[in-house]
Coordinates of C-alpha atoms and ligand atoms in Angstrom, one line a residue:
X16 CA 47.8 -76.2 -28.1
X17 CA 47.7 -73.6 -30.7
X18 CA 51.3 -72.4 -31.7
X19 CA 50.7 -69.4 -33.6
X20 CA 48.6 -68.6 -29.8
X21 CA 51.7 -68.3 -27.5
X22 CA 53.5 -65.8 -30.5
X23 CA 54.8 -62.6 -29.1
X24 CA 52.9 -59.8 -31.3
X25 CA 55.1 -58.7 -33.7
X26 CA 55.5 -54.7 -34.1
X27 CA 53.8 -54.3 -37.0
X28 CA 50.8 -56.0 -35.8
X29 CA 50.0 -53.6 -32.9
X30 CA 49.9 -50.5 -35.4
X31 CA 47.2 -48.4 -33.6
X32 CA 45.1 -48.7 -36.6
X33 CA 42.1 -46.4 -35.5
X34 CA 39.0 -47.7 -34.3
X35 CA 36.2 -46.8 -36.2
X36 CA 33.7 -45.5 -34.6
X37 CA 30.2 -46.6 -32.8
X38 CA 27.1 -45.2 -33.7
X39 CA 27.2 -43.6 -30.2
X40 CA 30.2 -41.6 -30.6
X41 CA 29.4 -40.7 -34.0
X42 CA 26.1 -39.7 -32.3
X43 CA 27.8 -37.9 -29.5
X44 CA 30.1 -36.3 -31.9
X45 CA 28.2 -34.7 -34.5
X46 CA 24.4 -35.2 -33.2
X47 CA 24.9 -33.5 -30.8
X48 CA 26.0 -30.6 -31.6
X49 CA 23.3 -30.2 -34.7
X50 CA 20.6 -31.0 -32.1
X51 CA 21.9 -28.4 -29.6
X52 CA 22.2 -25.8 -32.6
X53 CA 18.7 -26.4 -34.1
X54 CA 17.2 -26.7 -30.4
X55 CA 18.8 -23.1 -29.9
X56 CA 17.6 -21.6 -32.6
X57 CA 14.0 -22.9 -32.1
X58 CA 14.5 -21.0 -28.3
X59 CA 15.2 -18.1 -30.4
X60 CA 12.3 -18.2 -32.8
X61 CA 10.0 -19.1 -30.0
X62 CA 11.2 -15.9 -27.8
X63 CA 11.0 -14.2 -30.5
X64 CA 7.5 -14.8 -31.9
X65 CA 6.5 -14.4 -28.5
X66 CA 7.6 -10.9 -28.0
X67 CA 6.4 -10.3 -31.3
X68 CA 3.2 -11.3 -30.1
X69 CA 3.9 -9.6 -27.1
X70 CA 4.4 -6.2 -28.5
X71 CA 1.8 -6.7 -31.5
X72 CA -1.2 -6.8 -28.7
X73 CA 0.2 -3.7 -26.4
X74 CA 1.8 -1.6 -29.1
X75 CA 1.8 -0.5 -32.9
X76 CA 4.8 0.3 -35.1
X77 CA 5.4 3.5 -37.1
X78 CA 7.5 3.4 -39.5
X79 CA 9.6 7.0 -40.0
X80 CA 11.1 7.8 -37.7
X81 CA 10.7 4.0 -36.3
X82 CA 9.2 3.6 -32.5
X83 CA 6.3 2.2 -30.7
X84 CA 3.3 3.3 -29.4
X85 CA 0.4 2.2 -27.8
X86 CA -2.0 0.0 -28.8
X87 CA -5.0 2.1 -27.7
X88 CA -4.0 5.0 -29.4
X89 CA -4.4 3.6 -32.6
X90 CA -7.3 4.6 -34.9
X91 CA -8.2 7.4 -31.4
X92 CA -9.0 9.8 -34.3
X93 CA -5.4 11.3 -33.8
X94 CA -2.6 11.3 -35.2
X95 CA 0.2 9.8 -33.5
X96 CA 2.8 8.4 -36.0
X97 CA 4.4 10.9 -37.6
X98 CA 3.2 10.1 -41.4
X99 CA -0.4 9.1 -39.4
X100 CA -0.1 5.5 -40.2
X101 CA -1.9 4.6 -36.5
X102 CA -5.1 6.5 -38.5
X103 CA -5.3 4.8 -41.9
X104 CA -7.1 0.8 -41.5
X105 CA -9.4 2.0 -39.1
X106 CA -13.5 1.2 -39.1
X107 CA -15.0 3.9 -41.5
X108 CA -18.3 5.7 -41.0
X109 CA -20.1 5.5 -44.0
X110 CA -23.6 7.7 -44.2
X111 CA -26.5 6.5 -44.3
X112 CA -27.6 9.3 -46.9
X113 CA -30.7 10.1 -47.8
X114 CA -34.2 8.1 -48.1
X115 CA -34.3 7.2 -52.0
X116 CA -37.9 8.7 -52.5
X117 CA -36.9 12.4 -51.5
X118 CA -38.1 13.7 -55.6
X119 CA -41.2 12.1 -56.6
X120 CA -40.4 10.2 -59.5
X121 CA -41.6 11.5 -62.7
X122 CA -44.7 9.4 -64.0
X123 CA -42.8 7.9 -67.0
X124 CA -40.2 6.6 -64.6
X125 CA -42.6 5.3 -62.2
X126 CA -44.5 3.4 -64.9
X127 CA -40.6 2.1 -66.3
X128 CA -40.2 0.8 -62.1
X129 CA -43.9 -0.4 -62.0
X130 CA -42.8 -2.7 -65.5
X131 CA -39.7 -4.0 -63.7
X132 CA -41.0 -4.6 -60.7
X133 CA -44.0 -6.6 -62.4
X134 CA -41.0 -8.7 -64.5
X135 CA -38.9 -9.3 -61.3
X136 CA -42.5 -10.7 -59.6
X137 CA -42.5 -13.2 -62.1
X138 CA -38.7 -14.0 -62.0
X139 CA -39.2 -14.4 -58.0
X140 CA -42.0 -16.7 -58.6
X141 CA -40.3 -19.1 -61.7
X142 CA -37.8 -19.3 -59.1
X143 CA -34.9 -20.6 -61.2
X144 CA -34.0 -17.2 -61.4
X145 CA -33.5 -14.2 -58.6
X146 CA -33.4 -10.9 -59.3
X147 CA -30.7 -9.3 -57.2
X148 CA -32.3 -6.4 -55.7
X149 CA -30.6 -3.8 -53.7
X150 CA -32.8 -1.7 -51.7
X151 CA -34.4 0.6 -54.6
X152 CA -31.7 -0.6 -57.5
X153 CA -32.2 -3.5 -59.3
X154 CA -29.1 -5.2 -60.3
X155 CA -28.9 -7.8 -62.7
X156 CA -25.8 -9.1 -62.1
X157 CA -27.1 -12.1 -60.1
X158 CA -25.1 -14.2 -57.8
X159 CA -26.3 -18.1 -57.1
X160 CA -27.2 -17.1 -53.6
X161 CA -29.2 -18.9 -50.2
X162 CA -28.7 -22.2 -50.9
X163 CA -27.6 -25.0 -48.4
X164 CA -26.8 -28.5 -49.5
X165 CA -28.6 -29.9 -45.8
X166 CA -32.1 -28.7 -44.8
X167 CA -31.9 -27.6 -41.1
X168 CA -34.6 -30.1 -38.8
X169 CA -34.4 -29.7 -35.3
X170 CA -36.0 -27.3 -33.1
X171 CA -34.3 -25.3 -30.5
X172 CA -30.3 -24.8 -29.4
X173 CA -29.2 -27.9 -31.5
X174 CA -25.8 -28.5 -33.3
X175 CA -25.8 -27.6 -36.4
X176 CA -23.6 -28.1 -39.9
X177 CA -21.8 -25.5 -42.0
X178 CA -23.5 -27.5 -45.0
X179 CA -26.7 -26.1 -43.5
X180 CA -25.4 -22.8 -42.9
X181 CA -22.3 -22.0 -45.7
X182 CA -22.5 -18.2 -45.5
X183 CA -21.9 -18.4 -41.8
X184 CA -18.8 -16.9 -40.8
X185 CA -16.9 -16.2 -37.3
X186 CA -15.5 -12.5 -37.0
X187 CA -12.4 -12.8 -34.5
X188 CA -10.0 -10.0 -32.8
X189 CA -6.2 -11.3 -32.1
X190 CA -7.6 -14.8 -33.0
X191 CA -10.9 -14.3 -31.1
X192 CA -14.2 -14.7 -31.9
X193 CA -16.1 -11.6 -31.4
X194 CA -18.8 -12.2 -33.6
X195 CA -21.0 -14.0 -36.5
X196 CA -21.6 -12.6 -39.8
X197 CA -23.0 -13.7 -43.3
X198 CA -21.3 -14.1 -46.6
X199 CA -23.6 -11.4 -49.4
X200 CA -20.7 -12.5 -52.2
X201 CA -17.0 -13.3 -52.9
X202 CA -15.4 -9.9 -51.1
X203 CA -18.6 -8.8 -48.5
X204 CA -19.4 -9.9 -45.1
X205 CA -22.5 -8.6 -43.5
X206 CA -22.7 -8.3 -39.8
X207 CA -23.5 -5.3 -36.4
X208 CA -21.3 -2.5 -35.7
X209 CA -21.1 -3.2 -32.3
X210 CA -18.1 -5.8 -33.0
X211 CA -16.3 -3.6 -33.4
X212 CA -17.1 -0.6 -30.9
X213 CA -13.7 -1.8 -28.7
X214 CA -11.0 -2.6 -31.4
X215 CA -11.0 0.1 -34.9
X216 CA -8.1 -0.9 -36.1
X217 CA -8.5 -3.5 -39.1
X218 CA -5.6 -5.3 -39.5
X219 CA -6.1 -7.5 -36.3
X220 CA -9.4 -8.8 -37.1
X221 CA -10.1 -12.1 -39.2
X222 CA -12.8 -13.9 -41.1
X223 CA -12.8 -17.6 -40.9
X224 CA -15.3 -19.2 -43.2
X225 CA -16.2 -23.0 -44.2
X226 CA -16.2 -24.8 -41.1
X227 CA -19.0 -25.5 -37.9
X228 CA -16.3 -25.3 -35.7
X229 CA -14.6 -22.0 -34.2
X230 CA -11.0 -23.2 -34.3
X231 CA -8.8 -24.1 -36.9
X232 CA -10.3 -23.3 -40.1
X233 CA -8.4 -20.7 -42.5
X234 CA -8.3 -17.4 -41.3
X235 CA -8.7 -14.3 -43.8
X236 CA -7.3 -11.0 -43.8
X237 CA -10.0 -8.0 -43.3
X238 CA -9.5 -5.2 -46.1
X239 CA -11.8 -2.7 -44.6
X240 CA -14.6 -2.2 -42.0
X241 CA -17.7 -0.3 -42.6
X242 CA -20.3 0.6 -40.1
X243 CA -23.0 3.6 -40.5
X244 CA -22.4 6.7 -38.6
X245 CA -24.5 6.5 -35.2
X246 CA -25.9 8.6 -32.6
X247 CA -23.4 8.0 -29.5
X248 CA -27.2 8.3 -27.4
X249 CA -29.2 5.7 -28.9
X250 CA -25.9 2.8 -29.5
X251 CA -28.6 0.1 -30.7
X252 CA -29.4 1.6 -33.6
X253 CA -28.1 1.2 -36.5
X254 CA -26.1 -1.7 -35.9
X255 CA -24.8 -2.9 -39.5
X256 CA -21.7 -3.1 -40.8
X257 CA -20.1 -4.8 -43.6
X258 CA -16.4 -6.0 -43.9
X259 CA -14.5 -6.3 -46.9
X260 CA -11.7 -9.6 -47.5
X261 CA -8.7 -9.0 -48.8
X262 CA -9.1 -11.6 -50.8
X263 CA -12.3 -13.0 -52.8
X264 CA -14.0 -16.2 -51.3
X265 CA -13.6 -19.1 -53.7
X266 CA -17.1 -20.8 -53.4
X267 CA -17.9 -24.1 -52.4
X268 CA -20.0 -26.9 -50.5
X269 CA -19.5 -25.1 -46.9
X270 CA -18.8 -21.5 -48.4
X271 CA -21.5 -19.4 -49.6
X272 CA -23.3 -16.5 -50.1
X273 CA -26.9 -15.9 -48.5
X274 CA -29.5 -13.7 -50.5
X275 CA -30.6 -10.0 -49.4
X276 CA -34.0 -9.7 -48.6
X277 CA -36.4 -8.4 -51.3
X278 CA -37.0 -4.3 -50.1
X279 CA -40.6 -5.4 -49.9
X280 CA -40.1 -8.4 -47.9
X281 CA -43.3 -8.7 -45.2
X282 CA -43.0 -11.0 -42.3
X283 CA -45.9 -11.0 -40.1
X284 CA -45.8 -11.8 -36.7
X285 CA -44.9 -16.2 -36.0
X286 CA -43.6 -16.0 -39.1
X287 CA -40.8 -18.9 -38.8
X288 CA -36.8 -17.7 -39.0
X289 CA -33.5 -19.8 -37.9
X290 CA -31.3 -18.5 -35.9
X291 CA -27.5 -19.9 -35.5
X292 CA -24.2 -18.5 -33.8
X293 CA -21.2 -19.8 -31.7
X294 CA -22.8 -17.6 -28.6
X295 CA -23.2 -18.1 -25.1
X296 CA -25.6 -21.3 -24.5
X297 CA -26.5 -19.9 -21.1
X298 CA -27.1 -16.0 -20.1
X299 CA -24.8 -16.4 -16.9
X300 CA -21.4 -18.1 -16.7
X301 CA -21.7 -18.9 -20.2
X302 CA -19.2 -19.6 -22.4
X303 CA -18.8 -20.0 -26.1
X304 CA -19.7 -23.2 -28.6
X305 CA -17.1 -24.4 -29.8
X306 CA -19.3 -25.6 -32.3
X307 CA -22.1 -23.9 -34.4
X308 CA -25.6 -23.9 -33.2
X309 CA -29.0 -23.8 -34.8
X310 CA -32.6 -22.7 -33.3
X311 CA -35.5 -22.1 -34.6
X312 CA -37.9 -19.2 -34.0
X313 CA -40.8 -16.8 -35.1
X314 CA -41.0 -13.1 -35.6
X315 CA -42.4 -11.3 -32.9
X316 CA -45.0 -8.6 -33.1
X317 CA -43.4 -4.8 -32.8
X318 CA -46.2 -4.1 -30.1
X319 CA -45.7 -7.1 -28.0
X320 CA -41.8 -6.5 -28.1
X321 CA -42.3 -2.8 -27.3
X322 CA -44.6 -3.3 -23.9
X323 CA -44.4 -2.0 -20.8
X324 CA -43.0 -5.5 -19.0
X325 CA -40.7 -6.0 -22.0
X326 CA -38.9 -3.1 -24.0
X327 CA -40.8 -0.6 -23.7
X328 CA -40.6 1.5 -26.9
X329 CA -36.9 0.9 -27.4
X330 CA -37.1 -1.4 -30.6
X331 CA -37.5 1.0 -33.4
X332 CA -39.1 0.2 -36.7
X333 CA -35.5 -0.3 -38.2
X334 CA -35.1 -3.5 -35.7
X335 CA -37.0 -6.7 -35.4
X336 CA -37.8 -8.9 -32.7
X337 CA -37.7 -12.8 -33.0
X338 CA -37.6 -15.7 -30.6
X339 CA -39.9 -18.2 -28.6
X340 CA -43.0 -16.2 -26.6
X341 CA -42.3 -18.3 -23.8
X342 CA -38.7 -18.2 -23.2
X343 CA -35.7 -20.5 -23.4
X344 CA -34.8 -20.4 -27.1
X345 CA -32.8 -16.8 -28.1
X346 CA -29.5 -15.8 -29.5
X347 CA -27.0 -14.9 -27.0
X348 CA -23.5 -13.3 -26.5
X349 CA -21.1 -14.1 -28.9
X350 CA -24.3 -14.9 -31.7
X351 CA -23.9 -11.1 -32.5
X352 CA -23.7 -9.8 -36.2
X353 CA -25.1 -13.3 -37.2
X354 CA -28.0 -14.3 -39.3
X355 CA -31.2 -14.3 -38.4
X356 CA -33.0 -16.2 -41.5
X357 CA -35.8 -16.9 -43.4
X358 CA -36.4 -19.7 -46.2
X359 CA -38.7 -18.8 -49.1
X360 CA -37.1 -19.3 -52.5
X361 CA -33.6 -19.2 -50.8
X362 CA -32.5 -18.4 -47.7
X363 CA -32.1 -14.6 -47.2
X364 CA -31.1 -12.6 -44.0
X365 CA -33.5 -10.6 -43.0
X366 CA -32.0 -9.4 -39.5
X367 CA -28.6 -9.2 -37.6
X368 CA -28.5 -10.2 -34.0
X369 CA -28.2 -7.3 -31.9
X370 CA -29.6 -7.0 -28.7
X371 CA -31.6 -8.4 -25.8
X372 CA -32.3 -8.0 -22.5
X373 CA -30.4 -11.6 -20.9
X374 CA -30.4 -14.0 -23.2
X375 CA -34.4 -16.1 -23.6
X376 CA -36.3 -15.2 -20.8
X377 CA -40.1 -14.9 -21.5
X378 CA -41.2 -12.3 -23.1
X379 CA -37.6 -10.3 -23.9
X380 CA -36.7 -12.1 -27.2
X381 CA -34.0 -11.0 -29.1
X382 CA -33.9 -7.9 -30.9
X383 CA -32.2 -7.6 -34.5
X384 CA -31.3 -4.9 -36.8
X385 CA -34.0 -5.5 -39.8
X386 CA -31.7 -6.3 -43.0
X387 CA -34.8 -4.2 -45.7
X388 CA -34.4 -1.2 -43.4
X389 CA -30.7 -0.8 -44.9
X390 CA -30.7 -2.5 -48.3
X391 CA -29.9 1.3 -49.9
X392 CA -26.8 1.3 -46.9
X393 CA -25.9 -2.0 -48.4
X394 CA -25.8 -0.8 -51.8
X395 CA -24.0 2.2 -51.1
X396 CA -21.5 1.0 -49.8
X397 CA -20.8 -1.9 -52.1
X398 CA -20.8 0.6 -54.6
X399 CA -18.5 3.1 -53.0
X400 CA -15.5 0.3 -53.8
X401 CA -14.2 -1.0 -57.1
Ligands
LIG521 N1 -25.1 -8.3 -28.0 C1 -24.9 -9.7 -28.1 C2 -23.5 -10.0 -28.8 O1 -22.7 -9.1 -28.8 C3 -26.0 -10.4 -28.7 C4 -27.2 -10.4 -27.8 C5 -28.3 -11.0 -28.3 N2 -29.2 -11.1 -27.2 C6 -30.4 -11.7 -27.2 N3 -31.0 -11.9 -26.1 N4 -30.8 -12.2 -28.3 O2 -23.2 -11.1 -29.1

């Protein structure tokens, strides 16, 4: 037997020293707590945001004297903040102005154009370099532009890659996509004015560029909207517009500009274009791609387009009409403001898609706004901002 066992305790020995404690209470006693705190707070943030969110989609905020109203009366053409800040990022008409050859140009100047015309020819043709024409003015300030790292090669509704395609961008509305549109340079996208026919004020709309897919690539904030003034009774026409980032593109692999065409750029009937968007890949029930597609098709003749079984007279000589003669390949909703392209040198975008009747039924292809018809537009407008 052990004699030190049987030993009453002595006093000292049952000191209640204090029990350190487990990793449970400690847990319990100060985890806790922190984890409820932080777990409260994200509550917060999240309710919050949310009716942030909330009240950013139904109303707008004036500042002096602060209140709310809403949304729709934004950018209504009247003032409803008291300093009229509902009125000032809203789309801006910007006149077509007049056609360039109103004064016959004296005959010195006409043989200076003939000269430069004659030079740029032979530029176009060395193809190492492209003049940068817009509309009548030559500009010599060229930009690398139209050039993809991957040639596109299948035929028809296929998936295709933003290393095909870099100057495609999606145009989105409270995170939306709306609509496609084409990179010209660092600060200018170029797509149709019907985009934006619902939603006039700019600051909810977004460019995302550099990626196939529609979701989760970087989002960039919209500067300013331009579309051309139109008449209310004939809403196809005319449908261009050009946005302006915030911020300049910085170029790369899977973002880049795509080349103007030349003012006297022909293209007979088959010639062969590429068409690509994040549309509708049926005309019913459709909904969008969540990633890019390609297709290929061939200009239509004016005539054809303009028949009595097709659209009888309504495609004007400012609009083109491409697709398939029998049916089944076509842009769709959702493709609007995109590209339609054609290769020669470099890629250039020689039409916006606009409008159709359904979406590649025989014999009512699509129907784009023709790019040469408002190189001057273009121009203008580029011009009009520092
Ligand atoms: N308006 C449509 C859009 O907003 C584009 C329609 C093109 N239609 C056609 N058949 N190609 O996306």
């Amino acid at each position: 037997m052990d004699p030190d066992s049987d030993q009453p305790l002595d006093s000292f020995d049952v000191t209640p020293l204090r029990k350190p404690r487990t990793p449970l209470e400690t847990f319990k006693k100060v985890g806790v707590p922190i984890i409820a705190t932080l777990l409260s707070l994200a509550i917060i943030i999240t309710v919050a945001v949310l009716i942030k969110e909330i009240l950013d989609k139904s109303y707008f905020l004036c500042g002096q004297p602060l209140h709310f109203i809403p949304r729709r009366q934004v950018c209504d053409g009247e003032q409803d903040c008291a300093s009229g800040e509902d009125e000032l990022h809203c789309v801006k008409n910007f006149p077509e102005g007049p056609p360039v050859t109103a004064n016959p140009p004296s005959e010195l100047w006409r043989l200076a154009q003939t000269k430069i015309w004659m030079l740029l020819k032979s530029w176009r043709t060395a193809r190492s370099f492209r003049p940068c024409l817009s509309g009548s003015l030559v500009s010599l300030h060229c930009l690398a532009c139209g050039e993809s790292l991957k040639a596109p090669r299948v035929v028809g509704g296929e998936k295709a890659s933003v290393d095909s395609w870099p100057w495609q961008v999606s145009i989105q509305y409270n995170k939306q996509h709306i609509c496609g549109g084409s990179i010209l340079d660092p600060h200018w996208i170029l797509t149709a004015a019907h985009c934006f026919r619902k939603h006039l004020d700019v600051s909810n709309w977004k460019v995302r560029a550099g990626s196939d897919k529609l979701g989760n690539f970087p989002s960039l904030p919209v500067a300013k909207i331009f579309i051309i003034e139109h008449n209310t009774t004939y809403p196809k026409e005319k449908d261009i517009a050009l946005v302006k980032l915030q911020f300049p593109l910085t170029f790369s692999g899977t973002v880049r500009p795509i080349c103007l065409p030349f003012s006297d750029e022909k293209l007979p009937p088959a010639t062969p274009l590429w068409v690509i968007g994040w549309g509708f890949t049926e005309q019913d029930g459709g909904k969008m791609s969540d990633t890019l597609l390609q297709a290929s098709v061939q200009v239509i003749d004016s005539a054809r387009c303009n028949a009595e079984d097709a659209y009888q007279g309504e495609v004007t000589e400012k609009m083109l009409c491409a697709g398939v003669l029998e049916g089944g390949v076509d842009t769709c909703q959702g493709d609007s403001g995109g590209p339609l392209m054609y290769h020669s040198d470099q890629w250039q975008v020689v039409g916006i898609v606009s409008w159709g009747h359904g979406c590649g039924g025989p014999g009512t292809p699509g129907v784009y706004t023709r790019v040469t018809a408002f190189l001057n537009w273009i121009y203008s407008v580029r011009k009009s901002e520092p």
